[in-house]
Rosetta silent file (secondary structure, phi, psi, omega in degrees, C-alpha in Angstrom):
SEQUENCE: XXXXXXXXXXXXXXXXXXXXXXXXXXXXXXXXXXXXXXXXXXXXXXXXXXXXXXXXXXXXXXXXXXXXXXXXXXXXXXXXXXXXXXXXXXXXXXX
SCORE:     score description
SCORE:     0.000 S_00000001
   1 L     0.000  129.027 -178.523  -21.606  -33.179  -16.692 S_00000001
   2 H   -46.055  -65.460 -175.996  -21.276  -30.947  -13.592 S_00000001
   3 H   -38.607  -37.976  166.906  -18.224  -28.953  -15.338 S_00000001
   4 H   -43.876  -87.885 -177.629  -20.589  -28.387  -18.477 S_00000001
   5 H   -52.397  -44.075  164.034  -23.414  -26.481  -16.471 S_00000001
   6 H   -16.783  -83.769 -166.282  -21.016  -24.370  -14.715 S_00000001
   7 H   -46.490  -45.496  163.521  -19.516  -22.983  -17.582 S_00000001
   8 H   -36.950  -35.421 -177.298  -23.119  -22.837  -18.776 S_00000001
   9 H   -99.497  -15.728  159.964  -24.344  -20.606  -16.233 S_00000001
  10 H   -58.934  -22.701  158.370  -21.525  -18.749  -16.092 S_00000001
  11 H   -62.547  -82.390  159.788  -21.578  -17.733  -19.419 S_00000001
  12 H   -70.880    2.383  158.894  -25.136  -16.308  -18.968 S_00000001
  13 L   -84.063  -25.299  170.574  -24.594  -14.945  -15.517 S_00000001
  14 H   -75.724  -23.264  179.190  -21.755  -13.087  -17.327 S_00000001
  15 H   -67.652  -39.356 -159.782  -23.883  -11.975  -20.606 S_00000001
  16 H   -84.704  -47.914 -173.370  -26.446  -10.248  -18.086 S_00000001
  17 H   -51.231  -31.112 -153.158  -24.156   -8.610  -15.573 S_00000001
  18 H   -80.320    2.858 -160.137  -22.010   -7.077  -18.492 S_00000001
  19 H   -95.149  -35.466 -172.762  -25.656   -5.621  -19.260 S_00000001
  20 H   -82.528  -54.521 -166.758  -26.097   -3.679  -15.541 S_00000001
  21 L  -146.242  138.076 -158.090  -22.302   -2.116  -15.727 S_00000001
  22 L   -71.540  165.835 -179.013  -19.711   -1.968  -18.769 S_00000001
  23 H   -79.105   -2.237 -160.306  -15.897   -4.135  -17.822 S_00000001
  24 H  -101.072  -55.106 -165.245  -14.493   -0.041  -17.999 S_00000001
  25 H   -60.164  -34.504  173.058  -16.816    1.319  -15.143 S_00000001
  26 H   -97.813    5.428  100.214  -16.164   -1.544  -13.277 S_00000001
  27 H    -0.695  -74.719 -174.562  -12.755   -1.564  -13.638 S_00000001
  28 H   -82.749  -19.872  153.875  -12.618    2.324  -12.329 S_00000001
  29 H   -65.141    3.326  169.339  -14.755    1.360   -9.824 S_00000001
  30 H   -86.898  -57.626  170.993  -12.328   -0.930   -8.609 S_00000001
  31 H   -48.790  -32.600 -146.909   -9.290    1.264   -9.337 S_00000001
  32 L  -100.084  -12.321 -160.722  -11.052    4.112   -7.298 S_00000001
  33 L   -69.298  135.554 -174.010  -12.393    1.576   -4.419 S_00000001
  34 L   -77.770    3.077 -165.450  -10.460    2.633   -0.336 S_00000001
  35 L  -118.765   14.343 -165.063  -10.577   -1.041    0.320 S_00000001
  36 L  -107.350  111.258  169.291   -8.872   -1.840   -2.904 S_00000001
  37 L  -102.503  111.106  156.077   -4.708   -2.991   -2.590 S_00000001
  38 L   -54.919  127.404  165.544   -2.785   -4.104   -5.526 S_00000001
  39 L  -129.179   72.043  179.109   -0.960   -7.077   -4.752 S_00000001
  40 L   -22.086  108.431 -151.137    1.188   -8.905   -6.659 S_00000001
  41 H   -85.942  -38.705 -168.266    0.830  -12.538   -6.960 S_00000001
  42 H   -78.238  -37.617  176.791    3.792  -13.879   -9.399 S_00000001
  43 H   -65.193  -51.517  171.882    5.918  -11.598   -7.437 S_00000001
  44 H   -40.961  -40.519 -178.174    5.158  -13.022   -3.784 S_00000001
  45 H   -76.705  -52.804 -160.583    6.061  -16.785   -5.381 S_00000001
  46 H   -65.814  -25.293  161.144    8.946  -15.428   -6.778 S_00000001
  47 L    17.968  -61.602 -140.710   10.156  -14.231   -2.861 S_00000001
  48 L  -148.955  167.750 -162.665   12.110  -16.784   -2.169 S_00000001
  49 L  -100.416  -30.635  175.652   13.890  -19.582   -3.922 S_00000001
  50 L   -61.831  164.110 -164.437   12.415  -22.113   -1.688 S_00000001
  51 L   -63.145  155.402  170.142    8.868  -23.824   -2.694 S_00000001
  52 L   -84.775  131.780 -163.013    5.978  -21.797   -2.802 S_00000001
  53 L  -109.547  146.514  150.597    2.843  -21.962   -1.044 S_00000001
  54 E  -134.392  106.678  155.221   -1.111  -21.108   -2.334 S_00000001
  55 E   -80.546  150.508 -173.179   -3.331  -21.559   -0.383 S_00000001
  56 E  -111.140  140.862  148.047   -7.206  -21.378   -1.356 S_00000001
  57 E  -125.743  139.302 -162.724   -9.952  -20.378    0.672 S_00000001
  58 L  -155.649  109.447  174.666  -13.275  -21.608   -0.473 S_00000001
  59 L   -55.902  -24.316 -154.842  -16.880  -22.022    1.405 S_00000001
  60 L  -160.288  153.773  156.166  -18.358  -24.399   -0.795 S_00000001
  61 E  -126.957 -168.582  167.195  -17.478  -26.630   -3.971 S_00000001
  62 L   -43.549  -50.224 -167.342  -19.550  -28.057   -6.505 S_00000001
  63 L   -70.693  -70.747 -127.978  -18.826  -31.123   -5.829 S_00000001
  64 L  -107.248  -28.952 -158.188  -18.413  -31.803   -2.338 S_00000001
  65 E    71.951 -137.829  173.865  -21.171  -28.656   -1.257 S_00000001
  66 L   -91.394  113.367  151.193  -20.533  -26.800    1.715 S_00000001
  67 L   -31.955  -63.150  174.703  -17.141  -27.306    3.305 S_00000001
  68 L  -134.015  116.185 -143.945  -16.829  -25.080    6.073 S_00000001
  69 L   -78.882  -45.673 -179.031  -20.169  -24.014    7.695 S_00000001
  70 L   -87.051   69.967 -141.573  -18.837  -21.171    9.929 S_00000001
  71 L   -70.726  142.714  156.035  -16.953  -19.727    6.676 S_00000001
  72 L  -136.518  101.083 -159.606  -14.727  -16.497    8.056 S_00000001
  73 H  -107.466   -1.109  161.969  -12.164  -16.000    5.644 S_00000001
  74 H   -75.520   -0.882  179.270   -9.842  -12.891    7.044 S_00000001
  75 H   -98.362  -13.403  172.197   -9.425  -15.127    9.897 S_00000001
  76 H   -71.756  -48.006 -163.246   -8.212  -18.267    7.595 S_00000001
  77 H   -50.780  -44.326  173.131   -6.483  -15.739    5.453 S_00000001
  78 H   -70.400  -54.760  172.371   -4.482  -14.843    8.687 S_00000001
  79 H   -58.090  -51.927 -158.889   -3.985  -18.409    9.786 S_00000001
  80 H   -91.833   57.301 -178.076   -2.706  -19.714    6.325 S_00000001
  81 H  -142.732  -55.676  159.881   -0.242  -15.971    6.045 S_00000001
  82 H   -46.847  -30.553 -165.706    0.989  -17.330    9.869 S_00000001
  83 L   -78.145  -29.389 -172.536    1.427  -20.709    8.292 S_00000001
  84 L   125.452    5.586 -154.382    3.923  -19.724    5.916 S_00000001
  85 L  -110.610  124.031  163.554    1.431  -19.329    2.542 S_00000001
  86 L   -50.433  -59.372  166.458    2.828  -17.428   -0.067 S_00000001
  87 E  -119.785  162.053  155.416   -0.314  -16.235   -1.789 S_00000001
  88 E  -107.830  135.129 -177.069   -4.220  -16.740   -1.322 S_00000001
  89 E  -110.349  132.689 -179.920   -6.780  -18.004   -3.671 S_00000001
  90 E  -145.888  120.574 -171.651   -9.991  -16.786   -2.235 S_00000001
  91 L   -76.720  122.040 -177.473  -12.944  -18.623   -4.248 S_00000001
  92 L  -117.993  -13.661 -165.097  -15.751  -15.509   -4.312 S_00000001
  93 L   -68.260  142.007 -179.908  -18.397  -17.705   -6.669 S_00000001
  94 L   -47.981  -60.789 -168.144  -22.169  -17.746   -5.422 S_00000001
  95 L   -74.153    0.000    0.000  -22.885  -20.925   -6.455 S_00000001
């Protein structure tokens, strides 16, 4: 089952990376990054009383393969934040 082997590889793509840098350094390397914003996600739904929007951005799925070939996603990001979308889901996996 496709969902199986995910989790499968994910699981040992996560065993090895934890092996190149500990969850603390990369953490403070996050914390410490200039391109790094805190944003709050439950608050932004919480806005407004009216329904909430999340939008995803995502190049590729398992399933389906590659979606969108000429993937740019601060320019979707922009389009669905013009649209009205409360938060973004922005799908980062390789695979």
């Amino acid at each position: 089952m496709l969902l199986d082997e995910i989790v499968g590889y994910k699981k040992s793509y996560l065993k090895e990376s934890k092996k190149a840098i500990s969850e603390y350094a990369l953490l403070k390397k996050l914390a410490t990054h200039p391109k790094t914003k805190k944003r709050d996600f439950k608050k932004a739904l919480k806005k407004t009383k009216a329904l909430s929007l999340i939008a995803e951005l995502k190049q590729a799925s398992p399933s389906s393969g590659v979606i969108i070939k000429n993937y740019n996603p601060a320019k979707i990001a922009k389009l669905y934040e013009k649209s009205g979308a409360s938060c973004i889901s922005v799908l980062t996996d390789e695979r």
